[in-house]
C-alpha cells in the first residue's frame, strides 16, 4: 500500500512513471543524494521495463522496489 501511495503521488494517478519521476523518488523517498548513485538506480530500474515503453508501470516499480530490499 505504501508503494502504491508513492507511485500514485508521483504519477498524479497515471499508470506509468518516467525517469524524471523515478529520480524524484530516489532522491526524496530513498534519500539518495549522489548523482552517480541516482543514475545507477535509474539505469537498473529501466532494465525492468519489460514492455520497452520507456516508462515504468506499477508492477515494474514494485518489482524493482522489492529487489532493493
Short mmCIF file of N, CA and C in Angstrom, two decimals:
data_model
loop_
_atom_site.label_atom_id
_atom_site.label_comp_id
_atom_site.label_asym_id
_atom_site.label_seq_id
_atom_site.Cartn_x
_atom_site.Cartn_y
_atom_site.Cartn_z
N UNK A 1 0.82 -1.20 0.00
CA UNK A 1 0.00 0.00 0.00
C UNK A 1 0.86 1.26 0.00
N UNK A 2 1.96 1.23 0.76
CA UNK A 2 2.85 2.40 0.80
C UNK A 2 3.47 2.66 -0.57
N UNK A 3 3.89 1.59 -1.25
CA UNK A 3 4.45 1.76 -2.59
C UNK A 3 3.42 2.31 -3.56
N UNK A 4 2.20 1.85 -3.42
CA UNK A 4 1.14 2.35 -4.29
C UNK A 4 0.92 3.84 -4.05
N UNK A 5 0.93 4.26 -2.81
CA UNK A 5 0.76 5.69 -2.50
C UNK A 5 1.89 6.52 -3.08
N UNK A 6 3.13 6.03 -2.95
CA UNK A 6 4.28 6.74 -3.52
C UNK A 6 4.13 6.85 -5.02
N UNK A 7 3.78 5.73 -5.65
CA UNK A 7 3.64 5.70 -7.11
C UNK A 7 2.54 6.65 -7.57
N UNK A 8 1.39 6.57 -6.94
CA UNK A 8 0.26 7.41 -7.34
C UNK A 8 0.54 8.89 -7.11
N UNK A 9 1.21 9.21 -6.02
CA UNK A 9 1.56 10.60 -5.75
C UNK A 9 2.50 11.13 -6.83
N UNK A 10 3.49 10.34 -7.18
CA UNK A 10 4.48 10.77 -8.16
C UNK A 10 3.90 10.87 -9.56
N UNK A 11 2.97 9.98 -9.89
CA UNK A 11 2.43 9.96 -11.25
C UNK A 11 1.17 10.80 -11.41
N UNK A 12 0.66 11.30 -10.29
CA UNK A 12 -0.60 12.05 -10.38
C UNK A 12 -1.76 11.16 -10.77
N UNK A 13 -1.65 9.87 -10.43
CA UNK A 13 -2.72 8.92 -10.73
C UNK A 13 -2.61 8.27 -12.09
N UNK A 14 -1.58 8.61 -12.85
CA UNK A 14 -1.37 7.99 -14.16
C UNK A 14 -0.83 6.58 -13.98
N UNK A 15 -0.84 5.82 -15.02
CA UNK A 15 -0.44 4.42 -14.94
C UNK A 15 1.04 4.16 -15.05
N UNK A 16 1.82 5.18 -15.43
CA UNK A 16 3.26 4.97 -15.60
C UNK A 16 4.04 6.16 -15.06
N UNK A 17 5.33 5.93 -14.90
CA UNK A 17 6.22 6.98 -14.42
C UNK A 17 7.47 6.99 -15.30
N UNK A 18 7.97 8.19 -15.60
CA UNK A 18 9.16 8.30 -16.45
C UNK A 18 10.41 8.45 -15.59
N UNK A 19 11.56 8.60 -16.23
CA UNK A 19 12.83 8.66 -15.50
C UNK A 19 12.92 9.87 -14.58
N UNK A 20 12.31 10.98 -14.95
CA UNK A 20 12.32 12.16 -14.09
C UNK A 20 11.57 11.88 -12.80
N UNK A 21 10.44 11.23 -12.90
CA UNK A 21 9.66 10.87 -11.72
C UNK A 21 10.40 9.88 -10.84
N UNK A 22 11.09 8.94 -11.47
CA UNK A 22 11.87 7.96 -10.71
C UNK A 22 13.01 8.67 -9.99
N UNK A 23 13.64 9.62 -10.65
CA UNK A 23 14.73 10.36 -9.99
C UNK A 23 14.22 11.08 -8.75
N UNK A 24 13.04 11.66 -8.84
CA UNK A 24 12.46 12.34 -7.67
C UNK A 24 12.20 11.35 -6.53
N UNK A 25 11.73 10.16 -6.85
CA UNK A 25 11.51 9.14 -5.82
C UNK A 25 12.83 8.72 -5.19
N UNK A 26 13.83 8.49 -6.01
CA UNK A 26 15.13 8.07 -5.50
C UNK A 26 15.70 9.14 -4.56
N UNK A 27 15.55 10.38 -4.94
CA UNK A 27 16.09 11.46 -4.11
C UNK A 27 15.24 11.72 -2.86
N UNK A 28 13.92 11.81 -3.04
CA UNK A 28 13.05 12.25 -1.96
C UNK A 28 12.59 11.12 -1.03
N UNK A 29 12.39 9.94 -1.58
CA UNK A 29 11.89 8.83 -0.76
C UNK A 29 13.05 7.97 -0.25
N UNK A 30 13.98 7.64 -1.14
CA UNK A 30 15.10 6.81 -0.75
C UNK A 30 16.23 7.62 -0.13
N UNK A 31 16.20 8.93 -0.32
CA UNK A 31 17.19 9.80 0.31
C UNK A 31 18.56 9.81 -0.35
N UNK A 32 18.64 9.36 -1.57
CA UNK A 32 19.93 9.32 -2.27
C UNK A 32 20.28 10.70 -2.81
N UNK A 33 21.50 11.16 -2.53
CA UNK A 33 21.93 12.49 -2.95
C UNK A 33 22.98 12.45 -4.05
N UNK A 34 23.79 11.39 -4.09
CA UNK A 34 24.88 11.29 -5.05
C UNK A 34 24.32 11.03 -6.45
N UNK A 35 24.64 11.89 -7.41
CA UNK A 35 24.10 11.77 -8.77
C UNK A 35 24.50 10.46 -9.43
N UNK A 36 25.71 9.98 -9.18
CA UNK A 36 26.13 8.69 -9.76
C UNK A 36 25.25 7.56 -9.26
N UNK A 37 24.91 7.58 -7.98
CA UNK A 37 24.04 6.56 -7.42
C UNK A 37 22.62 6.67 -7.98
N UNK A 38 22.14 7.89 -8.12
CA UNK A 38 20.81 8.11 -8.70
C UNK A 38 20.77 7.55 -10.12
N UNK A 39 21.79 7.88 -10.90
CA UNK A 39 21.86 7.38 -12.28
C UNK A 39 21.91 5.85 -12.32
N UNK A 40 22.65 5.26 -11.40
CA UNK A 40 22.76 3.80 -11.32
C UNK A 40 21.40 3.16 -11.03
N UNK A 41 20.69 3.73 -10.07
CA UNK A 41 19.37 3.20 -9.72
C UNK A 41 18.42 3.30 -10.92
N UNK A 42 18.42 4.45 -11.58
CA UNK A 42 17.52 4.64 -12.73
C UNK A 42 17.87 3.66 -13.84
N UNK A 43 19.16 3.51 -14.13
CA UNK A 43 19.59 2.58 -15.18
C UNK A 43 19.11 1.17 -14.88
N UNK A 44 19.29 0.73 -13.65
CA UNK A 44 18.88 -0.62 -13.28
C UNK A 44 17.37 -0.78 -13.24
N UNK A 45 16.67 0.26 -12.84
CA UNK A 45 15.22 0.19 -12.84
C UNK A 45 14.68 -0.01 -14.25
N UNK A 46 15.22 0.73 -15.18
CA UNK A 46 14.69 0.64 -16.54
C UNK A 46 15.06 -0.66 -17.24
N UNK A 47 15.91 -1.46 -16.63
CA UNK A 47 16.12 -2.83 -17.12
C UNK A 47 14.86 -3.66 -16.91
N UNK A 48 14.04 -3.24 -15.95
CA UNK A 48 12.78 -3.94 -15.67
C UNK A 48 11.62 -3.44 -16.52
N UNK A 49 11.90 -2.52 -17.41
CA UNK A 49 10.88 -2.00 -18.32
C UNK A 49 10.57 -3.09 -19.34
N UNK A 50 9.84 -4.09 -18.89
CA UNK A 50 9.65 -5.31 -19.67
C UNK A 50 8.91 -5.10 -20.99
N UNK A 51 8.08 -4.08 -21.05
CA UNK A 51 7.37 -3.84 -22.30
C UNK A 51 8.09 -2.85 -23.21
N UNK A 52 9.24 -2.34 -22.77
CA UNK A 52 10.04 -1.44 -23.60
C UNK A 52 9.41 -0.09 -23.86
N UNK A 53 8.50 0.33 -23.01
CA UNK A 53 7.75 1.56 -23.25
C UNK A 53 8.54 2.83 -22.93
N UNK A 54 9.64 2.70 -22.18
CA UNK A 54 10.40 3.88 -21.78
C UNK A 54 9.87 4.51 -20.50
N UNK A 55 8.84 3.89 -19.96
CA UNK A 55 8.32 4.33 -18.66
C UNK A 55 8.00 3.08 -17.85
N UNK A 56 7.85 3.30 -16.54
CA UNK A 56 7.67 2.18 -15.62
C UNK A 56 6.23 2.15 -15.13
N UNK A 57 5.62 0.97 -15.24
CA UNK A 57 4.27 0.84 -14.70
C UNK A 57 4.36 0.39 -13.25
N UNK A 58 3.23 0.28 -12.58
CA UNK A 58 3.23 -0.01 -11.16
C UNK A 58 3.86 -1.37 -10.85
N UNK A 59 3.55 -2.38 -11.63
CA UNK A 59 4.12 -3.71 -11.39
C UNK A 59 5.64 -3.69 -11.52
N UNK A 60 6.15 -3.03 -12.53
CA UNK A 60 7.60 -2.91 -12.71
C UNK A 60 8.23 -2.16 -11.54
N UNK A 61 7.54 -1.13 -11.07
CA UNK A 61 8.01 -0.33 -9.94
C UNK A 61 8.08 -1.18 -8.67
N UNK A 62 7.04 -1.95 -8.40
CA UNK A 62 7.01 -2.80 -7.21
C UNK A 62 8.10 -3.87 -7.29
N UNK A 63 8.27 -4.46 -8.44
CA UNK A 63 9.33 -5.46 -8.62
C UNK A 63 10.69 -4.87 -8.29
N UNK A 64 10.94 -3.68 -8.78
CA UNK A 64 12.22 -3.02 -8.52
C UNK A 64 12.39 -2.72 -7.04
N UNK A 65 11.38 -2.15 -6.41
CA UNK A 65 11.48 -1.78 -5.01
C UNK A 65 11.66 -3.02 -4.13
N UNK A 66 11.02 -4.12 -4.50
CA UNK A 66 11.22 -5.38 -3.76
C UNK A 66 12.67 -5.85 -3.87
N UNK A 67 13.27 -5.65 -5.02
CA UNK A 67 14.66 -6.06 -5.21
C UNK A 67 15.64 -5.18 -4.43
N UNK A 68 15.23 -3.96 -4.12
CA UNK A 68 16.08 -3.08 -3.32
C UNK A 68 16.15 -3.55 -1.88
N UNK A 69 15.15 -4.29 -1.47
CA UNK A 69 15.11 -4.78 -0.09
C UNK A 69 14.34 -3.83 0.71
#
